[in-house]
CSV table of C-alpha atoms and ligand atoms in Angstrom, one decimal:
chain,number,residue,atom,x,y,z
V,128,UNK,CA,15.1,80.2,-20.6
V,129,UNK,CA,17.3,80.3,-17.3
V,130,UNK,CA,19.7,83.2,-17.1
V,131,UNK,CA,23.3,82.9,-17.3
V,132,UNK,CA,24.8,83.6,-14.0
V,133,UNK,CA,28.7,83.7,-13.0
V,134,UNK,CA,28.7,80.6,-11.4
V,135,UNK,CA,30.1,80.0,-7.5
V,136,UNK,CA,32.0,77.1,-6.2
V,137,UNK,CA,31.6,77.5,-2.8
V,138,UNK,CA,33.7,75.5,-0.1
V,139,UNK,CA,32.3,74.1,3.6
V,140,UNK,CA,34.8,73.0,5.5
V,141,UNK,CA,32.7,72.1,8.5
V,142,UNK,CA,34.3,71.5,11.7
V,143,UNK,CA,37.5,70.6,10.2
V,144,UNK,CA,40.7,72.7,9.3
V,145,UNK,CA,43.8,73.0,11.8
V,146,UNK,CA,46.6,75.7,11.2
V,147,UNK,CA,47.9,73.5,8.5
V,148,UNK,CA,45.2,73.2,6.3
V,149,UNK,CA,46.4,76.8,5.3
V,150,UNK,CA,48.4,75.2,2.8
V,151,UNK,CA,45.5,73.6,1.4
V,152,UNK,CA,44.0,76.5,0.9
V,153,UNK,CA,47.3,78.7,-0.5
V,154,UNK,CA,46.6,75.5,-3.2
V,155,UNK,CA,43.4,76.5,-4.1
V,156,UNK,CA,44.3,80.2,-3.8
V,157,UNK,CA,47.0,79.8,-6.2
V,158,UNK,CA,45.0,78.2,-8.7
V,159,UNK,CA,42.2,79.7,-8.7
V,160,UNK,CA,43.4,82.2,-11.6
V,161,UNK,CA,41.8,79.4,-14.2
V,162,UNK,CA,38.9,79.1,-12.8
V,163,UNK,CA,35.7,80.4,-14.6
V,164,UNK,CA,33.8,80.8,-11.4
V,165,UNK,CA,34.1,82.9,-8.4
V,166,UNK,CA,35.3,80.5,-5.7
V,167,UNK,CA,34.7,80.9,-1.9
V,168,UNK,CA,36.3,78.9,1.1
V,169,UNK,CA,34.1,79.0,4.5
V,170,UNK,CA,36.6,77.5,6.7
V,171,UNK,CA,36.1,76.9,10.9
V,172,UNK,CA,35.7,80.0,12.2
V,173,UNK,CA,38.8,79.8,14.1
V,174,UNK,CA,40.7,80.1,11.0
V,175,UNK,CA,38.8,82.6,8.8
V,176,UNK,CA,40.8,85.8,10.0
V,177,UNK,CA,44.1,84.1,8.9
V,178,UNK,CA,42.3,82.3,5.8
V,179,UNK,CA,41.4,86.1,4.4
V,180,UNK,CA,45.2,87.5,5.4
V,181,UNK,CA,46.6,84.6,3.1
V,182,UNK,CA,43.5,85.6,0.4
V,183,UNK,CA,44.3,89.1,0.8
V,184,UNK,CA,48.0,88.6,0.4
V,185,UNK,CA,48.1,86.9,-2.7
V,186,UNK,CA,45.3,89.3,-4.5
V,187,UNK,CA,43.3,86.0,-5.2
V,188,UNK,CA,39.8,85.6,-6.1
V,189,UNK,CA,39.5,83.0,-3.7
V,190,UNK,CA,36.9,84.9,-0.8
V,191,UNK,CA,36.1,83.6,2.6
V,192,UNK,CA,33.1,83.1,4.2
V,193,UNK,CA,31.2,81.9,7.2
V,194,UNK,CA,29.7,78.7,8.3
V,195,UNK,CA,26.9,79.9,10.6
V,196,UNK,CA,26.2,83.4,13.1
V,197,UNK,CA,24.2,84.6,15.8
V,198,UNK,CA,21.7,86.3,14.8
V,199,UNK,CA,22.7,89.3,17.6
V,200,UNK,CA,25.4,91.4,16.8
V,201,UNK,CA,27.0,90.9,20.2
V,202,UNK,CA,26.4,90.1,23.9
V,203,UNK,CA,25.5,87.5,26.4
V,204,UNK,CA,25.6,84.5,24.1
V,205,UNK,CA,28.7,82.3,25.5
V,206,UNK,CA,30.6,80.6,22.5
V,207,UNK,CA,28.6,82.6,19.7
V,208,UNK,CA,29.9,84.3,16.8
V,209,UNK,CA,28.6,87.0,15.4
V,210,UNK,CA,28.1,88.6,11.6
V,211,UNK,CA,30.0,91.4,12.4
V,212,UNK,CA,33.0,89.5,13.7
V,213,UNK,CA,32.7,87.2,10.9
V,214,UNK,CA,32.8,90.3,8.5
V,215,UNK,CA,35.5,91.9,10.6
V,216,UNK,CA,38.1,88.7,10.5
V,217,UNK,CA,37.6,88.9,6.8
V,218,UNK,CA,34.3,87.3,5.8
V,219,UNK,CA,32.4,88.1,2.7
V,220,UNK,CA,29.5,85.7,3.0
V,221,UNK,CA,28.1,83.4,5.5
V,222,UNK,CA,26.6,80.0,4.9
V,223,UNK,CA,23.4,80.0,7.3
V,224,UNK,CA,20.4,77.2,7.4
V,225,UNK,CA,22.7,74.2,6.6
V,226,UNK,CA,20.9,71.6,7.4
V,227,UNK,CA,23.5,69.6,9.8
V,228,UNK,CA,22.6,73.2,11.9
V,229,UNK,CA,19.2,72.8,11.2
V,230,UNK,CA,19.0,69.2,12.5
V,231,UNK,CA,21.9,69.4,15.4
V,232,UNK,CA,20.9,72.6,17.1
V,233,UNK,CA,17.2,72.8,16.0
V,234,UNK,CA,17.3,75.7,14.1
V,235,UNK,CA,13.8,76.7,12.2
V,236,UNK,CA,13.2,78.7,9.3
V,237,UNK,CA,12.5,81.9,12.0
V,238,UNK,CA,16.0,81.4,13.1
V,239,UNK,CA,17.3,81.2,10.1
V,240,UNK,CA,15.7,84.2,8.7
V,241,UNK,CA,17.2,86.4,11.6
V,242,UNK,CA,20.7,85.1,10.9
V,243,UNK,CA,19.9,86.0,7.0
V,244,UNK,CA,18.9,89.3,8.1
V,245,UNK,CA,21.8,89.4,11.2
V,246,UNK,CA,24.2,88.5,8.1
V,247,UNK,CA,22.6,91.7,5.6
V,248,UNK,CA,23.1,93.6,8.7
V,249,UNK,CA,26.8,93.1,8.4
V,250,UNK,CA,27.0,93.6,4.9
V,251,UNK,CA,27.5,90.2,3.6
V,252,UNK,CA,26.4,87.5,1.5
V,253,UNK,CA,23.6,85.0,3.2
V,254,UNK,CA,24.5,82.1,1.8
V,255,UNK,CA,20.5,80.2,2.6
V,256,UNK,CA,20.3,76.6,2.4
V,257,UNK,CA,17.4,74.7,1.7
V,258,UNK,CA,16.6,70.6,1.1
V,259,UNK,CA,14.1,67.9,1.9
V,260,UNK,CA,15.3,64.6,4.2
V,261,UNK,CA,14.9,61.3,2.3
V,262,UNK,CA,11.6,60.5,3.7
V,263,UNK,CA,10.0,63.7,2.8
V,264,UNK,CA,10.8,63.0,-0.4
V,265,UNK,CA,10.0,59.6,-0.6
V,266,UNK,CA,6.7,61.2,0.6
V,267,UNK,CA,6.7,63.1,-2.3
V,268,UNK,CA,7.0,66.5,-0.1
V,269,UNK,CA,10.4,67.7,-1.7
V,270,UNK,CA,8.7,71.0,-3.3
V,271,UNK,CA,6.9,71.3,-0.4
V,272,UNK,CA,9.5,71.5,1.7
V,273,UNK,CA,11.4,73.6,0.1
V,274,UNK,CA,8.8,75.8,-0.4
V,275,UNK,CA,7.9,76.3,2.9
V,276,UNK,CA,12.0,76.7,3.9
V,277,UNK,CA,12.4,79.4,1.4
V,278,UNK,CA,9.3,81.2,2.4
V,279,UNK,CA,10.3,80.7,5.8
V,280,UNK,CA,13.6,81.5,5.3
V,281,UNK,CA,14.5,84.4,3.4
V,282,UNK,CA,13.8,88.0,5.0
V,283,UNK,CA,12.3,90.7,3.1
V,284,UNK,CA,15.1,93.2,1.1
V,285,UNK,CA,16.5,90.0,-0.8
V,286,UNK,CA,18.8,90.8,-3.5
V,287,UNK,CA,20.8,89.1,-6.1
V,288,UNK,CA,23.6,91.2,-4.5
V,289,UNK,CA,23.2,90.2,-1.1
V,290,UNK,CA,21.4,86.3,-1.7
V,291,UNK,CA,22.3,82.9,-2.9
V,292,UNK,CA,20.5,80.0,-2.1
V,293,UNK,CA,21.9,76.2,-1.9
V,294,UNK,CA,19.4,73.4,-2.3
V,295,UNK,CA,20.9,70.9,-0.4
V,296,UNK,CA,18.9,67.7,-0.1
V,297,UNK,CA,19.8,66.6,3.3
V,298,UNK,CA,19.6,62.7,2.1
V,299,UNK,CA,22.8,63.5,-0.2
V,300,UNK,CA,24.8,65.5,2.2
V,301,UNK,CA,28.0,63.6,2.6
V,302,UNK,CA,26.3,60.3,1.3
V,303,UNK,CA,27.6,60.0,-2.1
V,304,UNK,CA,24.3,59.9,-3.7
V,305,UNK,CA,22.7,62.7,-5.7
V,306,UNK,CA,19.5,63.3,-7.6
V,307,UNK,CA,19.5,62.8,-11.0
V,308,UNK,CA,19.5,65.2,-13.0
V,309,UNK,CA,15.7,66.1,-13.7
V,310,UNK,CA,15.6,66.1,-10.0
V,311,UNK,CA,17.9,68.5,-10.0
V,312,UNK,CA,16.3,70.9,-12.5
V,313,UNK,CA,13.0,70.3,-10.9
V,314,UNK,CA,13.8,71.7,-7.4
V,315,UNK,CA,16.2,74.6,-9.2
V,316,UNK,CA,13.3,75.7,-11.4
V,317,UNK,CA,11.1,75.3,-8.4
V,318,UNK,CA,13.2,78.2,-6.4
V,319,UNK,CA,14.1,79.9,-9.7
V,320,UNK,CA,10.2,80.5,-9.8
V,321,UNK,CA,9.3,81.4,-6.2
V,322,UNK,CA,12.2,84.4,-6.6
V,323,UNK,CA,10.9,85.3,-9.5
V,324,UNK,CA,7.4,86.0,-7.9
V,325,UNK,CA,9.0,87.3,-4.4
V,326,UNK,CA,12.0,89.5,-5.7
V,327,UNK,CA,10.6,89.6,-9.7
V,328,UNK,CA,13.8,90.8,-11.9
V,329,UNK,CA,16.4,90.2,-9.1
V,330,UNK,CA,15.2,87.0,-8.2
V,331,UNK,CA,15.7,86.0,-11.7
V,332,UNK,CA,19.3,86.8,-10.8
V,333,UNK,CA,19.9,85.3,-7.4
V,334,UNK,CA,22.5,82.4,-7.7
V,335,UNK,CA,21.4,79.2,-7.2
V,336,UNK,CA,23.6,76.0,-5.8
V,337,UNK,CA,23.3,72.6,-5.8
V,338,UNK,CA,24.9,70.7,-2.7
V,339,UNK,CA,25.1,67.5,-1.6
V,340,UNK,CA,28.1,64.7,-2.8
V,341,UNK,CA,30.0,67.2,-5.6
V,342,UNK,CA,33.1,65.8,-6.5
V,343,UNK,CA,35.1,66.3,-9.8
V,344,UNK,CA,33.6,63.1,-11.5
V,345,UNK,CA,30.1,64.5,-11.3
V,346,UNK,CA,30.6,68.1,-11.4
V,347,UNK,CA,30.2,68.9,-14.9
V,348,UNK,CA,27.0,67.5,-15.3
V,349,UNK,CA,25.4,69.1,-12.7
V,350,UNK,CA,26.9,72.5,-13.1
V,351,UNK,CA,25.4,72.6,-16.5
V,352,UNK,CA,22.5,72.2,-16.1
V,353,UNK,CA,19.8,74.7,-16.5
V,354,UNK,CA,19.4,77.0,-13.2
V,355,UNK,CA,22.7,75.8,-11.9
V,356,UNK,CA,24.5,78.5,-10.7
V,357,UNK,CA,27.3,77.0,-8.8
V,358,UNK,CA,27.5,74.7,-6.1
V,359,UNK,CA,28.4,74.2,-2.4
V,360,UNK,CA,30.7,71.8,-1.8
V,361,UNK,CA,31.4,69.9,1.6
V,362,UNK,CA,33.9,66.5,1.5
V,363,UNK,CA,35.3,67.6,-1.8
V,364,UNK,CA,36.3,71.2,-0.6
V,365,UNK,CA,39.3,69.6,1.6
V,366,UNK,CA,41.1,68.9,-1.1
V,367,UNK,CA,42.8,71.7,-3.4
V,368,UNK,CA,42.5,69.2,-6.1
V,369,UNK,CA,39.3,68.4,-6.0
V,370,UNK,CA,37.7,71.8,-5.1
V,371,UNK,CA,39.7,73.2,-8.6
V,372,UNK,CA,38.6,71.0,-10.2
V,373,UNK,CA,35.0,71.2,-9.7
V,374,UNK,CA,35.7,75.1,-9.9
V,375,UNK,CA,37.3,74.2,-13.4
V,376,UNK,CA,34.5,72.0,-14.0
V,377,UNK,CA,32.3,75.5,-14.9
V,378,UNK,CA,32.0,76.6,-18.1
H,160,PEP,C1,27.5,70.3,2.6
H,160,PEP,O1,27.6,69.9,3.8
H,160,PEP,O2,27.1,71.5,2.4
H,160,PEP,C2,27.8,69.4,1.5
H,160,PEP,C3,27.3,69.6,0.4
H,160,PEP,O3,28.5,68.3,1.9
H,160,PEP,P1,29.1,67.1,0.9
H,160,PEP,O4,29.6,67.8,-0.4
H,160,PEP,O5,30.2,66.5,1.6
H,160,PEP,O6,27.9,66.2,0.5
């Protein structure tokens, strides 16, 4: 029987967010009182110090997060940003092995297991994402896949303190499709079971999200199902609308 975790609505803005989208998100700071779910916003990193002064300000729940680090904590590394200037404009977490990183900046599971790490090393959140493309699991290699990601992926030390993990199949990032739903509970009891046997009572406890097209109308049914501890959401995080009311959407 799956534990029941608080879940996380987590928000990935991606490379989008201008001054003004502020207001979006003193929208979704200002109602996120009703949410049953801890909710966090990773915004462009050029507006994560000012998104955690508005957070901070209001005494929300809302917390902000990363989209990607170095895996250095400074130095040579022209345009790079590091954990622990993510952590010191205000980030709690940081989303690292997206796949849109994996695929555009060829980033393997080594690399992503040193930003983990670079990420504990600050003292936040590693937000680890895995997912199989469409043709690997046309191929039938979805488990595989993600197997081989998480194994790959996740340093040694994990924690339910200091880990979540997002399946993300890459095929329904941004698409509009989705699994169904045994799909769904088929990867998530996949993962659920290789943290049990890596991080035994804690990995029983690690949160587990489900990304890839989450919008209000489907939200509900995928958030309740078993070893669904949240989700992260991309398109549908924009809006203050929307991202409440997937948030609301937990029960
Ligand atoms: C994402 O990029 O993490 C994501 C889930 O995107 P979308 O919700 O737009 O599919």
């Amino acid at each position: 029987m799956a534990e029941k975790l608080r879940p996380l609505i987590a928000g990935n803005w991606k490379m989008n967010g201008l001054t003004p989208s502020l207001m979006e998100l003193g929208v979704m700071i200002a109602g996120a009182g009703i949410a049953s779910a801890d909710l966090l916003v990773c915004p462009p990193a050029t507006l994560i110090a000012a998104a955690s002064a508005a957070a901070r300000a209001s005494g929300t729940r809302v917390a902000i997060g990363g989209q990607d680090c170095h895996a250095s904590p400074s130095g040579a590394h022209t345009g790079d940003v590091s954990a622990e200037m993510l952590k010191d404009a205000g980030a709690s977490a940081v989303i690292v092995g997206h796949s849109e990183r994996r695929a555009d900046h060829g980033e393997t599971d080594a690399v992503v297991q040193a930003k983990a790490q670079a990420v504990w090393r600050a003292g936040l959140i590693a937000i680890v994402c895995v997912g199989e493309t469409q043709a690997e699991r046309d191929g039938g290699k979805a488990r595989d896949v993600v197997g081989r990601q998480l194994a790959g992926s996740l340093p040694s030390g994990a924690s339910a303190a200091n880990l979540v993990v997002a399946y993300e199949p890459v095929w329904a990032i941004g698409t509009g499709r989705t699994p169904t739903n045994p799909e769904i509970e088929e990867i998530h009891g996949f993962i659920r079971a290789q943290l049990v046997k890596t991080l035994k009572d804690q990995g029983a406890r690690v949160r587990i999200l489900y990304g890839g097209s989450v919008k209000p109308s489907n939200a509900a049914e995928i958030l309740k199902l078993p070893d669904v501890n949240g989700a992260l959401v991309g398109g549908a995080s924009l809006k203050a609308s929307d991202f409440l009311a997937i948030a609301a959407a937990c029960s």
